[in-house]
């Protein structure tokens, strides 16, 4: 009798599924997604600021009336930065930012339904609640994907999206407004940008250890950076807010952001109104409107690149960050000159340099949570810092409306040039490596 042939279908193991081809320099693709999210974020929020002269004229609002729209946004942003930071630490960067972008994109489109001052205030509050996850989420993603010597570059990349978004917004908003003769379609268009971003984000983002398209050599490069900084265990227990507030480093970061961030929102929220107060029409000075935002973009990368250069030459991370702040924080005093001139080119030049210097400092402050703290609390620290920045911005937004209605923008400009010096002092005195052992393993060696 012939011997039966073996059942090859039962004895042969199925071939292993081929591993997806790695994406070269995947961490920088992740950085690019964070940049794109920030661009969209700022186009959405700048829409109302670019339309401010049009809305003020249409509704006969004063600067104080318009300030309430800005304050509504700041209240939501201030409250939700800490909450979003905590949620990002708990549920992860991928899911947290997916929910955030979905929510604020929908709110931006629904703003077309707003009627009057109260309606716009309500929608801006909701927009801020979603957008408040941007900085904590981006900083947390940077802490997961980049070693210390590259973090300032990565932070500069995503933070530069603020400047690009703010610079693109006037052209996009005014084009759509002129095309339709109404401000409502502007919100529909700008709100739809987040949907495209979301599709790509859901496909691309995972933690490095979980990513199927990350090359082994790049994963080793990322993990080596963690070991060098003392970040070897990413599974330590969660840390609550009260514990974070016992560290002077936390308070230094919070105080620094409280003092320095209002400058950026002064430029972002009020620059169109400021130029109008000087007699410059927005349509005819549109190219000049770019100047501070383009300068900020350069400042992001210059500050990040300079500190990274010093780290590569062997400087400790903290020393490199402090050096950048010491150079550029006090140099913002040049903005005082803007209070004493009405020359258009001179005004743009002074604001451009001051915003360049601010951006170099801002990159350092945004990098600090990832430099100073374990990755499991980076979202929380960054969120708390954002809340501190929001409180400072709320106070200054209210005061700017009152001061400019009663006096002029000159006292505001002078104050905005002085406060960054105080922020620099706060950082120098409070954000330093602790000499005592940290039993909770929250602080890193920086």
Short mmCIF file of C-alpha atoms in Angstrom, two decimals, residues 38-204:
data_model
loop_
_atom_site.label_atom_id
_atom_site.label_comp_id
_atom_site.label_asym_id
_atom_site.label_seq_id
_atom_site.Cartn_x
_atom_site.Cartn_y
_atom_site.Cartn_z
CA UNK A 38 0.29 74.19 15.88
CA UNK A 39 -0.09 75.99 12.54
CA UNK A 40 -3.74 74.93 12.36
CA UNK A 41 -4.22 75.82 16.01
CA UNK A 42 -2.98 79.35 15.44
CA UNK A 43 -4.86 79.90 12.20
CA UNK A 44 -8.05 79.02 14.10
CA UNK A 45 -7.34 81.35 17.01
CA UNK A 46 -5.96 84.21 14.88
CA UNK A 47 -9.08 84.29 12.73
CA UNK A 48 -10.93 86.46 15.24
CA UNK A 49 -7.93 88.73 15.76
CA UNK A 50 -7.49 89.43 12.05
CA UNK A 51 -11.21 90.12 11.74
CA UNK A 52 -11.12 92.41 14.81
CA UNK A 53 -11.11 95.77 12.95
CA UNK A 54 -13.98 94.53 10.74
CA UNK A 55 -16.04 93.17 13.64
CA UNK A 56 -15.40 96.26 15.78
CA UNK A 57 -16.68 98.49 12.99
CA UNK A 58 -19.67 96.26 12.21
CA UNK A 59 -20.80 95.98 15.84
CA UNK A 60 -19.48 99.33 17.13
CA UNK A 61 -17.33 97.65 19.77
CA UNK A 62 -14.70 99.42 21.86
CA UNK A 63 -11.31 97.90 22.68
CA UNK A 64 -12.78 96.89 26.05
CA UNK A 65 -15.64 95.07 24.29
CA UNK A 66 -13.22 93.22 22.03
CA UNK A 67 -11.08 92.38 25.07
CA UNK A 68 -13.98 90.30 26.44
CA UNK A 69 -13.75 87.99 23.41
CA UNK A 70 -10.03 87.57 24.07
CA UNK A 71 -10.64 87.07 27.78
CA UNK A 72 -13.25 84.37 27.08
CA UNK A 73 -10.62 82.48 25.09
CA UNK A 74 -8.01 83.00 27.80
CA UNK A 75 -10.32 81.74 30.56
CA UNK A 76 -10.90 78.47 28.73
CA UNK A 77 -7.23 78.18 27.82
CA UNK A 78 -6.10 78.89 31.37
CA UNK A 79 -8.44 76.40 33.01
CA UNK A 80 -7.96 73.58 30.54
CA UNK A 81 -4.18 73.60 30.10
CA UNK A 82 -3.64 71.96 33.49
CA UNK A 83 -6.59 69.60 33.03
CA UNK A 84 -5.53 68.62 29.51
CA UNK A 85 -1.94 68.11 30.65
CA UNK A 86 -3.11 65.73 33.35
CA UNK A 87 -5.37 63.86 30.92
CA UNK A 88 -2.53 63.53 28.41
CA UNK A 89 -0.32 61.94 31.07
CA UNK A 90 -3.12 59.54 31.93
CA UNK A 91 -4.50 58.57 28.50
CA UNK A 92 -1.52 59.15 26.26
CA UNK A 93 -0.43 61.61 23.61
CA UNK A 94 -2.05 59.93 20.61
CA UNK A 95 -5.58 59.72 21.99
CA UNK A 96 -5.41 63.02 23.88
CA UNK A 97 -4.40 65.11 20.87
CA UNK A 98 -6.87 63.27 18.61
CA UNK A 99 -9.77 64.28 20.86
CA UNK A 100 -8.44 67.82 21.23
CA UNK A 101 -8.13 68.54 17.50
CA UNK A 102 -11.51 66.95 16.74
CA UNK A 103 -13.21 69.09 19.38
CA UNK A 104 -11.72 72.47 18.56
CA UNK A 105 -12.07 72.01 14.78
CA UNK A 106 -15.80 71.35 15.25
CA UNK A 107 -16.13 74.41 17.51
CA UNK A 108 -14.33 76.62 14.98
CA UNK A 109 -16.79 75.61 12.26
CA UNK A 110 -19.79 76.07 14.55
CA UNK A 111 -18.67 79.65 15.25
CA UNK A 112 -20.52 80.56 12.04
CA UNK A 113 -23.68 80.33 14.18
CA UNK A 114 -22.51 83.00 16.65
CA UNK A 115 -24.62 86.13 17.04
CA UNK A 116 -23.23 89.19 18.77
CA UNK A 117 -20.63 89.60 21.47
CA UNK A 118 -22.03 86.95 23.81
CA UNK A 119 -22.14 84.26 21.13
CA UNK A 120 -18.58 84.89 20.02
CA UNK A 121 -17.39 84.87 23.63
CA UNK A 122 -19.03 81.46 24.17
CA UNK A 123 -17.52 79.87 21.08
CA UNK A 124 -14.08 81.29 21.81
CA UNK A 125 -14.24 79.81 25.30
CA UNK A 126 -15.01 76.36 23.86
CA UNK A 127 -12.32 76.71 21.19
CA UNK A 128 -9.77 77.43 23.91
CA UNK A 129 -10.83 74.36 25.92
CA UNK A 130 -9.80 72.17 22.98
CA UNK A 131 -6.73 74.11 21.88
CA UNK A 132 -5.30 74.11 25.41
CA UNK A 133 -3.95 70.58 24.82
CA UNK A 134 -1.57 71.77 22.08
CA UNK A 135 1.49 72.77 24.12
CA UNK A 136 1.25 70.09 26.85
CA UNK A 137 0.65 67.43 24.21
CA UNK A 138 3.44 68.60 21.93
CA UNK A 139 5.93 68.88 24.80
CA UNK A 140 4.99 65.40 26.00
CA UNK A 141 5.45 63.99 22.49
CA UNK A 142 8.88 65.63 22.31
CA UNK A 143 9.83 64.06 25.66
CA UNK A 144 8.81 60.64 24.30
CA UNK A 145 10.53 60.90 20.93
CA UNK A 146 13.64 63.10 21.29
CA UNK A 147 16.85 62.87 23.34
CA UNK A 148 17.84 65.93 25.38
CA UNK A 149 20.26 67.44 22.86
CA UNK A 150 17.55 67.48 20.17
CA UNK A 151 14.59 68.61 22.25
CA UNK A 152 15.11 72.34 21.83
CA UNK A 153 15.19 71.84 18.05
CA UNK A 154 11.98 69.79 18.25
CA UNK A 155 10.29 72.35 20.50
CA UNK A 156 11.42 75.13 18.14
CA UNK A 157 9.88 73.18 15.26
CA UNK A 158 6.43 72.81 16.78
CA UNK A 159 6.50 76.25 18.44
CA UNK A 160 7.38 77.86 15.10
CA UNK A 161 3.94 76.77 13.98
CA UNK A 162 2.57 79.62 16.12
CA UNK A 163 4.41 82.13 13.97
CA UNK A 164 3.59 80.48 10.66
CA UNK A 165 -0.09 80.15 11.58
CA UNK A 166 -0.24 83.75 12.77
CA UNK A 167 1.50 84.97 9.61
CA UNK A 168 -0.65 82.90 7.23
CA UNK A 169 -3.92 83.79 8.94
CA UNK A 170 -4.20 87.42 7.70
CA UNK A 171 -3.81 86.37 4.06
CA UNK A 172 -6.16 83.40 4.32
CA UNK A 173 -8.79 85.18 6.41
CA UNK A 174 -8.88 88.36 4.33
CA UNK A 175 -8.94 86.37 1.06
CA UNK A 176 -11.97 84.35 2.16
CA UNK A 177 -13.66 87.43 3.63
CA UNK A 178 -13.20 89.36 0.38
CA UNK A 179 -14.35 86.37 -1.66
CA UNK A 180 -17.64 85.93 0.21
CA UNK A 181 -18.16 89.40 1.68
CA UNK A 182 -18.94 87.85 5.06
CA UNK A 183 -16.85 86.69 8.02
CA UNK A 184 -18.77 83.46 8.69
CA UNK A 185 -17.33 81.32 5.84
CA UNK A 186 -13.87 82.07 7.20
CA UNK A 187 -14.59 79.95 10.28
CA UNK A 188 -15.90 77.06 8.17
CA UNK A 189 -12.73 76.92 6.09
CA UNK A 190 -10.23 77.30 8.91
CA UNK A 191 -12.08 74.79 11.08
CA UNK A 192 -11.94 72.11 8.39
CA UNK A 193 -8.12 72.03 8.36
CA UNK A 194 -7.99 69.91 11.53
CA UNK A 195 -9.84 67.00 9.89
CA UNK A 196 -7.03 66.40 7.39
CA UNK A 197 -4.40 66.56 10.13
CA UNK A 198 -6.33 64.10 12.29
CA UNK A 199 -6.37 61.37 9.61
CA UNK A 200 -2.58 61.47 9.23
CA UNK A 201 -1.96 61.68 12.99
CA UNK A 202 -4.00 58.55 13.73
CA UNK A 203 -1.92 56.59 11.22
CA UNK A 204 1.50 57.98 12.12
#
